[in-house]
Amino acid sequence: MKNDALPIEGIDYVELYVGNAKQASYFYKNGFGFTPVAYSGPETGVKDKTSYLMQQGDIRLLLTSSLVPDHPISRYVITHGDGVADVAMRVKDVDWTYKEALRRGAKGIQAPKILKDDHGTIRGAAIAAYGDTVHTFIERHDYRGIFAPGYTPFPGKEESVGLKHVDHVVANVEEGKMDYWVEFYGNVFGFTQLISFDDKDISTEYSALRSKVMRNPSGTVKFPINEPAAGKRKSQIQEYLDYFKGAGVQHLAISTEDLVGTVARLAERGIEFLRTPDSYYAELPKRVGGISERIDDLKRLGILVDKDEKGYMLQIFTKPLQDRPTLFFELIQRKGSESFGKGNFKALFQSIEAEQAKRGNL
Ligand code: FE2
């Protein structure tokens, strides 16, 4: 790929630091249909933390808790609550990628290191991103084990509700910092800006935000970056920053090939979604034209629809995944459209604000 300054093959895994990885693994399994596939902890020779690798489609969530109080993972969880600590990217050559990233202005967190077991070799390194988030670079073409040295396969049957792929990972950063991080992904990774939304696009009567979407040249990684903007009331982004105590990942958007079926299964499993007012569906046929889904199904489940020149897309947002109103999932089905749901911002933000108001933060 020409002009690909720092080639990224894709997102390898997303690591969440959580208060209790064992219990969190039940939520992502029984709620969201992820299969626990690998485990590391004291039984596998790792003394200070446990990790559960959860898989569905090609999405890998790594849930990690520390076992001791004075530990970077414990400090992360005290400050931020449960959240995304690492958006790890698969690369061809870790040594080269790390050196090049630093040369282009990134801050190193972990110099390249080699991990080995009977199944082969993995190379990893890490750089700093927004807040306490990091990007691990991982090179695994010489490894045939379940995930990484120190991990053992987790017994059990496969779960799935049809989640396939990480479509995008969204950062919330402090007011005035969006362009700093846009430049960071531009300068360090050679990403380009796909689209931008200003506070006139993304505002309701009450709260506002600005957003720019950065993408790598091969299109395997998309990172929207949000910052709060001034409105009559507190922006949803500011509410996140207040609870998370700084910048961090706001949501993972996960694609499915049958959003209606997936959302119906998730609702049965007890997953809670944001509600959409009935009035949204009255206006829908006029706004998006012909679609193959039944409006009644979309209305019953609360699924949103948007379209652009290339086609349409279906999307829905979960309620927060932990007690703090911070990280959530978006579920998305693209039917040609490359949009980020601009036509839904108003309906969506009104439902987010309704939740914010319940928490006394609007
Ligand atoms: Fe999104």
mmCIF file of C-alpha atoms and ligand atoms in Angstrom:
data_model
loop_
_atom_site.group_PDB
_atom_site.id
_atom_site.type_symbol
_atom_site.label_atom_id
_atom_site.label_comp_id
_atom_site.label_asym_id
_atom_site.label_seq_id
_atom_site.Cartn_x
_atom_site.Cartn_y
_atom_site.Cartn_z
ATOM 1 C CA MET A 1 0.000 0.000 0.000
ATOM 2 C CA LYS A 2 1.646 3.255 -1.039
ATOM 3 C CA ASN A 3 1.915 6.073 1.497
ATOM 4 C CA ASP A 4 1.324 3.577 4.284
ATOM 5 C CA ALA A 5 3.851 5.085 6.698
ATOM 6 C CA LEU A 6 3.322 2.522 9.448
ATOM 7 C CA PRO A 7 1.502 -0.514 7.997
ATOM 8 C CA ILE A 8 -1.093 -1.969 10.401
ATOM 9 C CA GLU A 9 -2.587 -5.352 9.489
ATOM 10 C CA GLY A 10 -5.533 -4.881 11.830
ATOM 11 C CA ILE A 11 -6.626 -4.751 15.456
ATOM 12 C CA ASP A 12 -5.137 -7.830 17.122
ATOM 13 C CA TYR A 13 -6.990 -7.543 20.438
ATOM 14 C CA VAL A 14 -8.519 -4.941 22.745
ATOM 15 C CA GLU A 15 -7.487 -5.275 26.393
ATOM 16 C CA LEU A 16 -9.767 -4.106 29.184
ATOM 17 C CA TYR A 17 -8.479 -3.635 32.703
ATOM 18 C CA VAL A 18 -11.295 -4.647 35.026
ATOM 19 C CA GLY A 19 -11.872 -5.039 38.769
ATOM 20 C CA ASN A 20 -12.708 -8.746 38.524
ATOM 21 C CA ALA A 21 -11.806 -10.481 35.249
ATOM 22 C CA LYS A 22 -13.383 -13.774 36.294
ATOM 23 C CA GLN A 23 -16.784 -12.160 36.801
ATOM 24 C CA ALA A 24 -16.422 -9.848 33.768
ATOM 25 C CA SER A 25 -15.805 -12.926 31.598
ATOM 26 C CA TYR A 26 -19.318 -14.163 32.525
ATOM 27 C CA PHE A 27 -20.853 -10.840 31.443
ATOM 28 C CA TYR A 28 -19.138 -10.856 28.046
ATOM 29 C CA LYS A 29 -19.918 -14.581 27.611
ATOM 30 C CA ASN A 30 -23.505 -14.876 28.843
ATOM 31 C CA GLY A 31 -24.440 -11.330 27.840
ATOM 32 C CA PHE A 32 -22.604 -10.632 24.601
ATOM 33 C CA GLY A 33 -21.903 -14.185 23.393
ATOM 34 C CA PHE A 34 -18.097 -14.086 23.522
ATOM 35 C CA THR A 35 -16.362 -17.446 24.010
ATOM 36 C CA PRO A 36 -13.586 -17.624 26.622
ATOM 37 C CA VAL A 37 -10.777 -19.246 24.616
ATOM 38 C CA ALA A 38 -7.625 -18.736 26.688
ATOM 39 C CA TYR A 39 -6.577 -17.988 30.235
ATOM 40 C CA SER A 40 -3.418 -16.819 31.933
ATOM 41 C CA GLY A 41 -2.769 -16.471 35.658
ATOM 42 C CA PRO A 42 -0.973 -18.125 38.571
ATOM 43 C CA GLU A 43 -1.786 -21.604 37.176
ATOM 44 C CA THR A 44 0.123 -20.747 33.984
ATOM 45 C CA GLY A 45 3.050 -19.128 35.764
ATOM 46 C CA VAL A 46 1.819 -15.506 35.811
ATOM 47 C CA LYS A 47 1.843 -14.431 39.456
ATOM 48 C CA ASP A 48 0.482 -10.868 39.541
ATOM 49 C CA LYS A 49 -2.537 -10.858 37.177
ATOM 50 C CA THR A 50 -5.164 -12.964 35.459
ATOM 51 C CA SER A 51 -6.380 -12.574 31.868
ATOM 52 C CA TYR A 52 -9.335 -14.125 30.049
ATOM 53 C CA LEU A 53 -9.234 -13.979 26.252
ATOM 54 C CA MET A 54 -12.782 -13.692 24.891
ATOM 55 C CA GLN A 55 -13.409 -14.295 21.183
ATOM 56 C CA GLN A 56 -16.301 -13.856 18.756
ATOM 57 C CA GLY A 57 -15.868 -13.611 14.981
ATOM 58 C CA ASP A 58 -12.423 -12.036 14.645
ATOM 59 C CA ILE A 59 -12.924 -9.830 17.722
ATOM 60 C CA ARG A 60 -10.652 -10.581 20.656
ATOM 61 C CA LEU A 61 -11.311 -8.941 24.035
ATOM 62 C CA LEU A 62 -8.695 -9.520 26.696
ATOM 63 C CA LEU A 63 -10.054 -9.053 30.240
ATOM 64 C CA THR A 64 -7.293 -8.484 32.779
ATOM 65 C CA SER A 65 -7.278 -7.949 36.561
ATOM 66 C CA SER A 66 -4.330 -7.588 38.900
ATOM 67 C CA LEU A 67 -3.969 -9.826 41.955
ATOM 68 C CA VAL A 68 -2.057 -7.334 44.110
ATOM 69 C CA PRO A 69 -2.885 -3.813 45.290
ATOM 70 C CA ASP A 70 0.304 -2.003 44.306
ATOM 71 C CA HIS A 71 0.187 -2.662 40.578
ATOM 72 C CA PRO A 72 -0.297 -0.477 37.463
ATOM 73 C CA ILE A 73 -3.514 -2.396 36.627
ATOM 74 C CA SER A 74 -4.915 -1.768 40.135
ATOM 75 C CA ARG A 75 -4.043 1.914 39.841
ATOM 76 C CA TYR A 76 -5.728 2.082 36.421
ATOM 77 C CA VAL A 77 -8.928 0.524 37.783
ATOM 78 C CA ILE A 78 -8.994 2.763 40.891
ATOM 79 C CA THR A 79 -8.689 5.863 38.682
ATOM 80 C CA HIS A 80 -10.725 4.948 35.607
ATOM 81 C CA GLY A 81 -12.951 2.063 36.632
ATOM 82 C CA ASP A 82 -13.164 -0.805 34.108
ATOM 83 C CA GLY A 83 -12.054 0.380 30.673
ATOM 84 C CA VAL A 84 -9.951 -0.139 27.575
ATOM 85 C CA ALA A 85 -6.244 -0.035 28.410
ATOM 86 C CA ASP A 86 -4.802 -1.261 25.105
ATOM 87 C CA VAL A 87 -5.903 -1.220 21.474
ATOM 88 C CA ALA A 88 -3.327 -3.691 20.153
ATOM 89 C CA MET A 89 -2.362 -3.698 16.479
ATOM 90 C CA ARG A 90 -0.915 -6.553 14.473
ATOM 91 C CA VAL A 91 2.150 -5.629 12.408
ATOM 92 C CA LYS A 92 4.674 -7.493 10.231
ATOM 93 C CA ASP A 93 7.783 -6.285 12.036
ATOM 94 C CA VAL A 94 7.601 -5.045 15.619
ATOM 95 C CA ASP A 95 11.219 -3.855 15.866
ATOM 96 C CA TRP A 96 10.906 -1.706 12.753
ATOM 97 C CA THR A 97 7.397 -0.427 13.637
ATOM 98 C CA TYR A 98 8.394 0.610 17.167
ATOM 99 C CA LYS A 99 11.553 2.392 16.001
ATOM 100 C CA GLU A 100 9.665 4.157 13.214
ATOM 101 C CA ALA A 101 6.801 5.190 15.542
ATOM 102 C CA LEU A 102 9.291 6.737 17.988
ATOM 103 C CA ARG A 103 11.131 8.472 15.154
ATOM 104 C CA ARG A 104 7.775 9.951 14.106
ATOM 105 C CA GLY A 105 7.118 11.323 17.587
ATOM 106 C CA ALA A 106 5.415 8.559 19.603
ATOM 107 C CA LYS A 107 6.325 7.997 23.254
ATOM 108 C CA GLY A 108 7.627 4.501 24.012
ATOM 109 C CA ILE A 109 5.998 2.489 26.809
ATOM 110 C CA GLN A 110 7.559 -0.934 26.209
ATOM 111 C CA ALA A 111 10.650 -1.547 24.069
ATOM 112 C CA PRO A 112 10.403 -4.592 21.742
ATOM 113 C CA LYS A 113 10.542 -7.876 23.630
ATOM 114 C CA ILE A 114 10.325 -11.527 22.629
ATOM 115 C CA LEU A 115 8.011 -14.085 24.258
ATOM 116 C CA LYS A 116 8.644 -17.784 23.554
ATOM 117 C CA ASP A 117 7.130 -21.145 24.307
ATOM 118 C CA ASP A 118 6.815 -24.533 22.566
ATOM 119 C CA HIS A 119 4.407 -23.016 20.027
ATOM 120 C CA GLY A 120 6.797 -20.395 18.733
ATOM 121 C CA THR A 121 7.687 -16.759 19.191
ATOM 122 C CA ILE A 122 5.754 -13.519 19.607
ATOM 123 C CA ARG A 123 7.245 -10.062 19.502
ATOM 124 C CA GLY A 124 5.583 -7.108 21.208
ATOM 125 C CA ALA A 125 6.213 -3.425 21.966
ATOM 126 C CA ALA A 126 3.962 -0.562 23.068
ATOM 127 C CA ILE A 127 3.556 3.182 22.625
ATOM 128 C CA ALA A 128 1.424 5.717 24.505
ATOM 129 C CA ALA A 129 -1.895 6.994 23.116
ATOM 130 C CA TYR A 130 -4.533 9.331 24.677
ATOM 131 C CA GLY A 131 -4.907 9.273 28.470
ATOM 132 C CA ASP A 132 -3.624 6.019 29.965
ATOM 133 C CA THR A 133 -4.443 4.092 26.770
ATOM 134 C CA VAL A 134 -1.605 2.347 24.908
ATOM 135 C CA HIS A 135 -1.134 0.702 21.524
ATOM 136 C CA THR A 136 0.723 -2.594 21.663
ATOM 137 C CA PHE A 137 2.329 -3.664 18.390
ATOM 138 C CA ILE A 138 2.265 -7.414 18.053
ATOM 139 C CA GLU A 139 4.011 -9.701 15.572
ATOM 140 C CA ARG A 140 2.703 -13.266 15.650
ATOM 141 C CA HIS A 141 3.551 -14.895 12.289
ATOM 142 C CA ASP A 142 6.001 -17.262 14.048
ATOM 143 C CA TYR A 143 3.450 -18.341 16.673
ATOM 144 C CA ARG A 144 0.971 -21.236 16.485
ATOM 145 C CA GLY A 145 -0.317 -21.362 20.089
ATOM 146 C CA ILE A 146 -3.762 -20.334 21.331
ATOM 147 C CA PHE A 147 -2.829 -16.649 21.902
ATOM 148 C CA ALA A 148 0.533 -15.965 23.507
ATOM 149 C CA PRO A 149 3.097 -17.624 25.778
ATOM 150 C CA GLY A 150 1.653 -17.899 29.311
ATOM 151 C CA TYR A 151 -1.880 -18.677 27.991
ATOM 152 C CA THR A 152 -3.626 -22.012 28.151
ATOM 153 C CA PRO A 153 -6.743 -22.983 26.136
ATOM 154 C CA PHE A 154 -10.012 -22.499 28.036
ATOM 155 C CA PRO A 155 -12.375 -25.484 27.881
ATOM 156 C CA GLY A 156 -16.006 -25.027 26.897
ATOM 157 C CA LYS A 157 -18.344 -24.708 23.958
ATOM 158 C CA GLU A 158 -18.435 -21.849 21.476
ATOM 159 C CA GLU A 159 -20.925 -19.043 22.014
ATOM 160 C CA SER A 160 -21.950 -16.498 19.374
ATOM 161 C CA VAL A 161 -24.679 -13.968 18.733
ATOM 162 C CA GLY A 162 -23.233 -13.017 15.332
ATOM 163 C CA LEU A 163 -20.681 -10.326 16.256
ATOM 164 C CA LYS A 164 -17.941 -10.352 13.590
ATOM 165 C CA HIS A 165 -15.414 -7.543 13.537
ATOM 166 C CA VAL A 166 -14.296 -4.290 15.192
ATOM 167 C CA ASP A 167 -15.549 -1.583 12.812
ATOM 168 C CA HIS A 168 -14.099 1.387 14.722
ATOM 169 C CA VAL A 169 -12.718 2.395 18.127
ATOM 170 C CA VAL A 170 -13.721 5.829 19.425
ATOM 171 C CA ALA A 171 -11.645 8.051 21.710
ATOM 172 C CA ASN A 172 -13.028 10.780 23.949
ATOM 173 C CA VAL A 173 -10.357 13.425 24.592
ATOM 174 C CA GLU A 174 -10.341 16.686 26.553
ATOM 175 C CA GLU A 175 -11.775 19.903 25.079
ATOM 176 C CA GLY A 176 -9.221 21.455 22.723
ATOM 177 C CA LYS A 177 -7.261 18.180 22.364
ATOM 178 C CA MET A 178 -9.040 16.624 19.361
ATOM 179 C CA ASP A 179 -6.717 18.193 16.795
ATOM 180 C CA TYR A 180 -3.657 17.189 18.819
ATOM 181 C CA TRP A 181 -4.673 13.520 18.571
ATOM 182 C CA VAL A 182 -5.742 13.873 14.927
ATOM 183 C CA GLU A 183 -2.195 15.093 14.227
ATOM 184 C CA PHE A 184 -0.735 12.282 16.349
ATOM 185 C CA TYR A 185 -2.438 9.577 14.248
ATOM 186 C CA GLY A 186 -1.549 11.523 11.095
ATOM 187 C CA ASN A 187 2.125 12.056 11.965
ATOM 188 C CA VAL A 188 2.954 8.792 13.731
ATOM 189 C CA PHE A 189 0.783 6.348 11.777
ATOM 190 C CA GLY A 190 0.200 8.172 8.476
ATOM 191 C CA PHE A 191 -3.584 7.963 9.001
ATOM 192 C CA THR A 192 -5.778 10.369 7.068
ATOM 193 C CA GLN A 193 -8.974 12.103 8.051
ATOM 194 C CA LEU A 194 -12.016 10.365 6.623
ATOM 195 C CA ILE A 195 -14.641 12.785 7.837
ATOM 196 C CA SER A 196 -15.241 15.485 10.420
ATOM 197 C CA PHE A 197 -18.294 16.628 12.338
ATOM 198 C CA ASP A 198 -18.482 19.976 14.058
ATOM 199 C CA ASP A 199 -20.698 21.085 16.882
ATOM 200 C CA LYS A 200 -23.357 22.226 14.395
ATOM 201 C CA ASP A 201 -23.672 18.663 13.070
ATOM 202 C CA ILE A 202 -23.564 17.083 16.490
ATOM 203 C CA SER A 203 -25.681 19.067 18.831
ATOM 204 C CA THR A 204 -29.101 18.986 20.314
ATOM 205 C CA GLU A 205 -30.676 21.794 22.223
ATOM 206 C CA TYR A 206 -28.505 20.863 25.192
ATOM 207 C CA SER A 207 -25.091 19.413 24.549
ATOM 208 C CA ALA A 208 -22.521 19.313 21.802
ATOM 209 C CA LEU A 209 -19.355 17.612 20.624
ATOM 210 C CA ARG A 210 -16.859 17.694 17.784
ATOM 211 C CA SER A 211 -15.480 14.594 16.068
ATOM 212 C CA LYS A 212 -12.917 13.646 13.414
ATOM 213 C CA VAL A 213 -12.523 10.141 12.022
ATOM 214 C CA MET A 214 -8.969 8.941 11.305
ATOM 215 C CA ARG A 215 -8.304 5.901 9.124
ATOM 216 C CA ASN A 216 -5.228 3.962 8.000
ATOM 217 C CA PRO A 217 -4.498 3.784 4.240
ATOM 218 C CA SER A 218 -5.624 0.148 3.912
ATOM 219 C CA GLY A 219 -8.875 0.900 5.801
ATOM 220 C CA THR A 220 -8.381 -1.862 8.404
ATOM 221 C CA VAL A 221 -8.388 0.584 11.337
ATOM 222 C CA LYS A 222 -10.763 3.507 11.959
ATOM 223 C CA PHE A 223 -10.394 5.755 15.010
ATOM 224 C CA PRO A 224 -12.957 8.556 15.493
ATOM 225 C CA ILE A 225 -11.775 11.152 18.043
ATOM 226 C CA ASN A 226 -14.353 13.203 19.988
ATOM 227 C CA GLU A 227 -14.003 16.277 22.152
ATOM 228 C CA PRO A 228 -16.723 18.095 24.111
ATOM 229 C CA ALA A 229 -18.087 21.400 22.825
ATOM 230 C CA ALA A 230 -19.940 24.087 24.751
ATOM 231 C CA GLY A 231 -23.728 23.750 24.913
ATOM 232 C CA LYS A 232 -26.500 24.807 27.238
ATOM 233 C CA ARG A 233 -25.800 21.769 29.397
ATOM 234 C CA LYS A 234 -22.915 19.375 30.003
ATOM 235 C CA SER A 235 -21.746 17.490 26.897
ATOM 236 C CA GLN A 236 -22.010 13.685 27.034
ATOM 237 C CA ILE A 237 -18.255 13.710 26.280
ATOM 238 C CA GLN A 238 -17.591 15.862 29.346
ATOM 239 C CA GLU A 239 -19.662 13.471 31.461
ATOM 240 C CA TYR A 240 -17.435 10.628 30.222
ATOM 241 C CA LEU A 241 -14.233 12.607 30.967
ATOM 242 C CA ASP A 242 -15.488 13.464 34.476
ATOM 243 C CA TYR A 243 -16.241 9.834 35.338
ATOM 244 C CA PHE A 244 -13.305 8.246 33.521
ATOM 245 C CA LYS A 245 -10.929 10.878 34.955
ATOM 246 C CA GLY A 246 -9.419 11.732 31.606
ATOM 247 C CA ALA A 247 -9.287 10.694 27.978
ATOM 248 C CA GLY A 248 -10.081 7.120 26.999
ATOM 249 C CA VAL A 249 -12.018 4.791 24.738
ATOM 250 C CA GLN A 250 -15.707 5.750 24.575
ATOM 251 C CA HIS A 251 -16.996 2.893 22.449
ATOM 252 C CA LEU A 252 -16.093 -0.073 20.318
ATOM 253 C CA ALA A 253 -18.267 -0.406 17.231
ATOM 254 C CA ILE A 254 -18.731 -4.070 16.369
ATOM 255 C CA SER A 255 -20.117 -5.240 13.051
ATOM 256 C CA THR A 256 -22.618 -8.018 12.427
ATOM 257 C CA GLU A 257 -24.208 -9.351 9.235
ATOM 258 C CA ASP A 258 -27.689 -9.507 10.766
ATOM 259 C CA LEU A 259 -28.229 -6.683 13.237
ATOM 260 C CA VAL A 260 -31.943 -7.421 13.744
ATOM 261 C CA GLY A 261 -31.200 -11.053 14.698
ATOM 262 C CA THR A 262 -28.159 -10.125 16.805
ATOM 263 C CA VAL A 263 -29.982 -7.426 18.792
ATOM 264 C CA ALA A 264 -32.992 -9.708 19.379
ATOM 265 C CA ARG A 265 -30.660 -12.409 20.781
ATOM 266 C CA LEU A 266 -28.754 -9.904 22.929
ATOM 267 C CA ALA A 267 -31.980 -8.409 24.343
ATOM 268 C CA GLU A 268 -33.081 -11.944 25.325
ATOM 269 C CA ARG A 269 -29.737 -12.381 27.096
ATOM 270 C CA GLY A 270 -30.406 -9.247 29.137
ATOM 271 C CA ILE A 271 -28.242 -6.697 27.296
ATOM 272 C CA GLU A 272 -29.678 -3.182 27.628
ATOM 273 C CA PHE A 273 -29.765 -0.775 24.693
ATOM 274 C CA LEU A 274 -30.520 2.929 24.435
ATOM 275 C CA ARG A 275 -34.185 3.547 23.602
ATOM 276 C CA THR A 276 -35.227 5.459 20.496
ATOM 277 C CA PRO A 277 -38.441 7.524 20.487
ATOM 278 C CA ASP A 278 -41.307 6.140 18.349
ATOM 279 C CA SER A 279 -41.400 9.426 16.413
ATOM 280 C CA TYR A 280 -38.019 8.472 14.873
ATOM 281 C CA TYR A 281 -39.646 5.526 13.069
ATOM 282 C CA ALA A 282 -42.549 7.582 11.748
ATOM 283 C CA GLU A 283 -40.051 9.769 9.845
ATOM 284 C CA LEU A 284 -37.748 6.898 8.841
ATOM 285 C CA PRO A 285 -39.216 5.758 5.459
ATOM 286 C CA LYS A 286 -39.157 9.342 4.180
ATOM 287 C CA ARG A 287 -35.557 9.872 5.321
ATOM 288 C CA VAL A 288 -33.870 6.649 4.165
ATOM 289 C CA GLY A 289 -36.166 5.272 1.446
ATOM 290 C CA GLY A 290 -36.418 1.541 0.729
ATOM 291 C CA ILE A 291 -34.636 -0.847 3.103
ATOM 292 C CA SER A 292 -34.954 -4.617 3.359
ATOM 293 C CA GLU A 293 -35.629 -4.693 7.137
ATOM 294 C CA ARG A 294 -39.159 -4.330 8.532
ATOM 295 C CA ILE A 295 -39.682 -0.968 10.245
ATOM 296 C CA ASP A 296 -41.654 -2.784 12.976
ATOM 297 C CA ASP A 297 -38.599 -4.903 13.860
ATOM 298 C CA LEU A 298 -36.343 -1.841 13.945
ATOM 299 C CA LYS A 299 -38.815 0.035 16.129
ATOM 300 C CA ARG A 300 -39.333 -2.885 18.530
ATOM 301 C CA LEU A 301 -35.562 -3.284 18.998
ATOM 302 C CA GLY A 302 -34.611 0.420 18.821
ATOM 303 C CA ILE A 303 -32.309 0.076 15.779
ATOM 304 C CA LEU A 304 -31.291 3.293 13.956
ATOM 305 C CA VAL A 305 -30.799 3.669 10.185
ATOM 306 C CA ASP A 306 -28.664 6.110 8.206
ATOM 307 C CA LYS A 307 -27.706 6.367 4.567
ATOM 308 C CA ASP A 308 -25.211 7.996 2.249
ATOM 309 C CA GLU A 309 -24.524 7.902 -1.534
ATOM 310 C CA LYS A 310 -23.161 4.355 -1.256
ATOM 311 C CA GLY A 311 -25.931 2.636 0.660
ATOM 312 C CA TYR A 312 -27.319 2.462 4.171
ATOM 313 C CA MET A 313 -26.324 1.246 7.617
ATOM 314 C CA LEU A 314 -28.079 0.023 10.744
ATOM 315 C CA GLN A 315 -26.754 0.842 14.205
ATOM 316 C CA ILE A 316 -27.632 0.669 17.896
ATOM 317 C CA PHE A 317 -25.863 1.627 21.118
ATOM 318 C CA THR A 318 -25.765 -0.309 24.373
ATOM 319 C CA LYS A 319 -26.015 1.245 27.794
ATOM 320 C CA PRO A 320 -22.637 1.569 29.580
ATOM 321 C CA LEU A 321 -20.884 -1.779 30.161
ATOM 322 C CA GLN A 322 -19.893 -0.993 33.763
ATOM 323 C CA ASP A 323 -21.167 1.131 36.651
ATOM 324 C CA ARG A 324 -19.467 4.325 35.510
ATOM 325 C CA PRO A 325 -21.150 5.889 32.442
ATOM 326 C CA THR A 326 -18.018 5.423 30.331
ATOM 327 C CA LEU A 327 -17.337 2.553 27.851
ATOM 328 C CA PHE A 328 -20.174 1.149 25.726
ATOM 329 C CA PHE A 329 -20.605 -0.876 22.521
ATOM 330 C CA GLU A 330 -22.120 0.211 19.238
ATOM 331 C CA LEU A 331 -23.402 -2.605 17.031
ATOM 332 C CA ILE A 332 -23.401 -1.860 13.331
ATOM 333 C CA GLN A 333 -24.382 -3.486 10.046
ATOM 334 C CA ARG A 334 -23.116 -1.747 6.929
ATOM 335 C CA LYS A 335 -25.148 -2.254 3.770
ATOM 336 C CA GLY A 336 -22.901 -0.302 1.444
ATOM 337 C CA SER A 337 -22.731 2.822 3.571
ATOM 338 C CA GLU A 338 -19.432 4.044 5.030
ATOM 339 C CA SER A 339 -21.251 6.587 7.200
ATOM 340 C CA PHE A 340 -20.834 7.172 10.917
ATOM 341 C CA GLY A 341 -24.525 7.814 11.412
ATOM 342 C CA LYS A 342 -24.725 11.582 11.055
ATOM 343 C CA GLY A 343 -28.456 11.308 10.281
ATOM 344 C CA ASN A 344 -28.926 9.619 13.668
ATOM 345 C CA PHE A 345 -26.975 12.016 15.834
ATOM 346 C CA LYS A 346 -29.977 13.958 16.976
ATOM 347 C CA ALA A 347 -32.121 10.934 17.944
ATOM 348 C CA LEU A 348 -29.101 9.250 19.479
ATOM 349 C CA PHE A 349 -27.994 12.213 21.550
ATOM 350 C CA GLN A 350 -31.498 12.756 22.833
ATOM 351 C CA SER A 351 -31.524 9.193 24.179
ATOM 352 C CA ILE A 352 -28.031 9.623 25.667
ATOM 353 C CA GLU A 353 -29.153 12.868 27.311
ATOM 354 C CA ALA A 354 -32.225 11.139 28.740
ATOM 355 C CA GLU A 355 -29.836 8.684 30.461
ATOM 356 C CA GLN A 356 -27.515 11.544 31.515
ATOM 357 C CA ALA A 357 -30.486 13.340 33.067
ATOM 358 C CA LYS A 358 -31.373 10.209 35.096
ATOM 359 C CA ARG A 359 -27.836 10.320 36.511
ATOM 360 C CA GLY A 360 -28.280 14.026 37.394
ATOM 361 C CA ASN A 361 -25.545 15.122 34.986
ATOM 362 C CA LEU A 362 -27.436 17.124 32.381
HETATM 363 FE FE FE2 B 1 -19.431 4.792 16.451
#
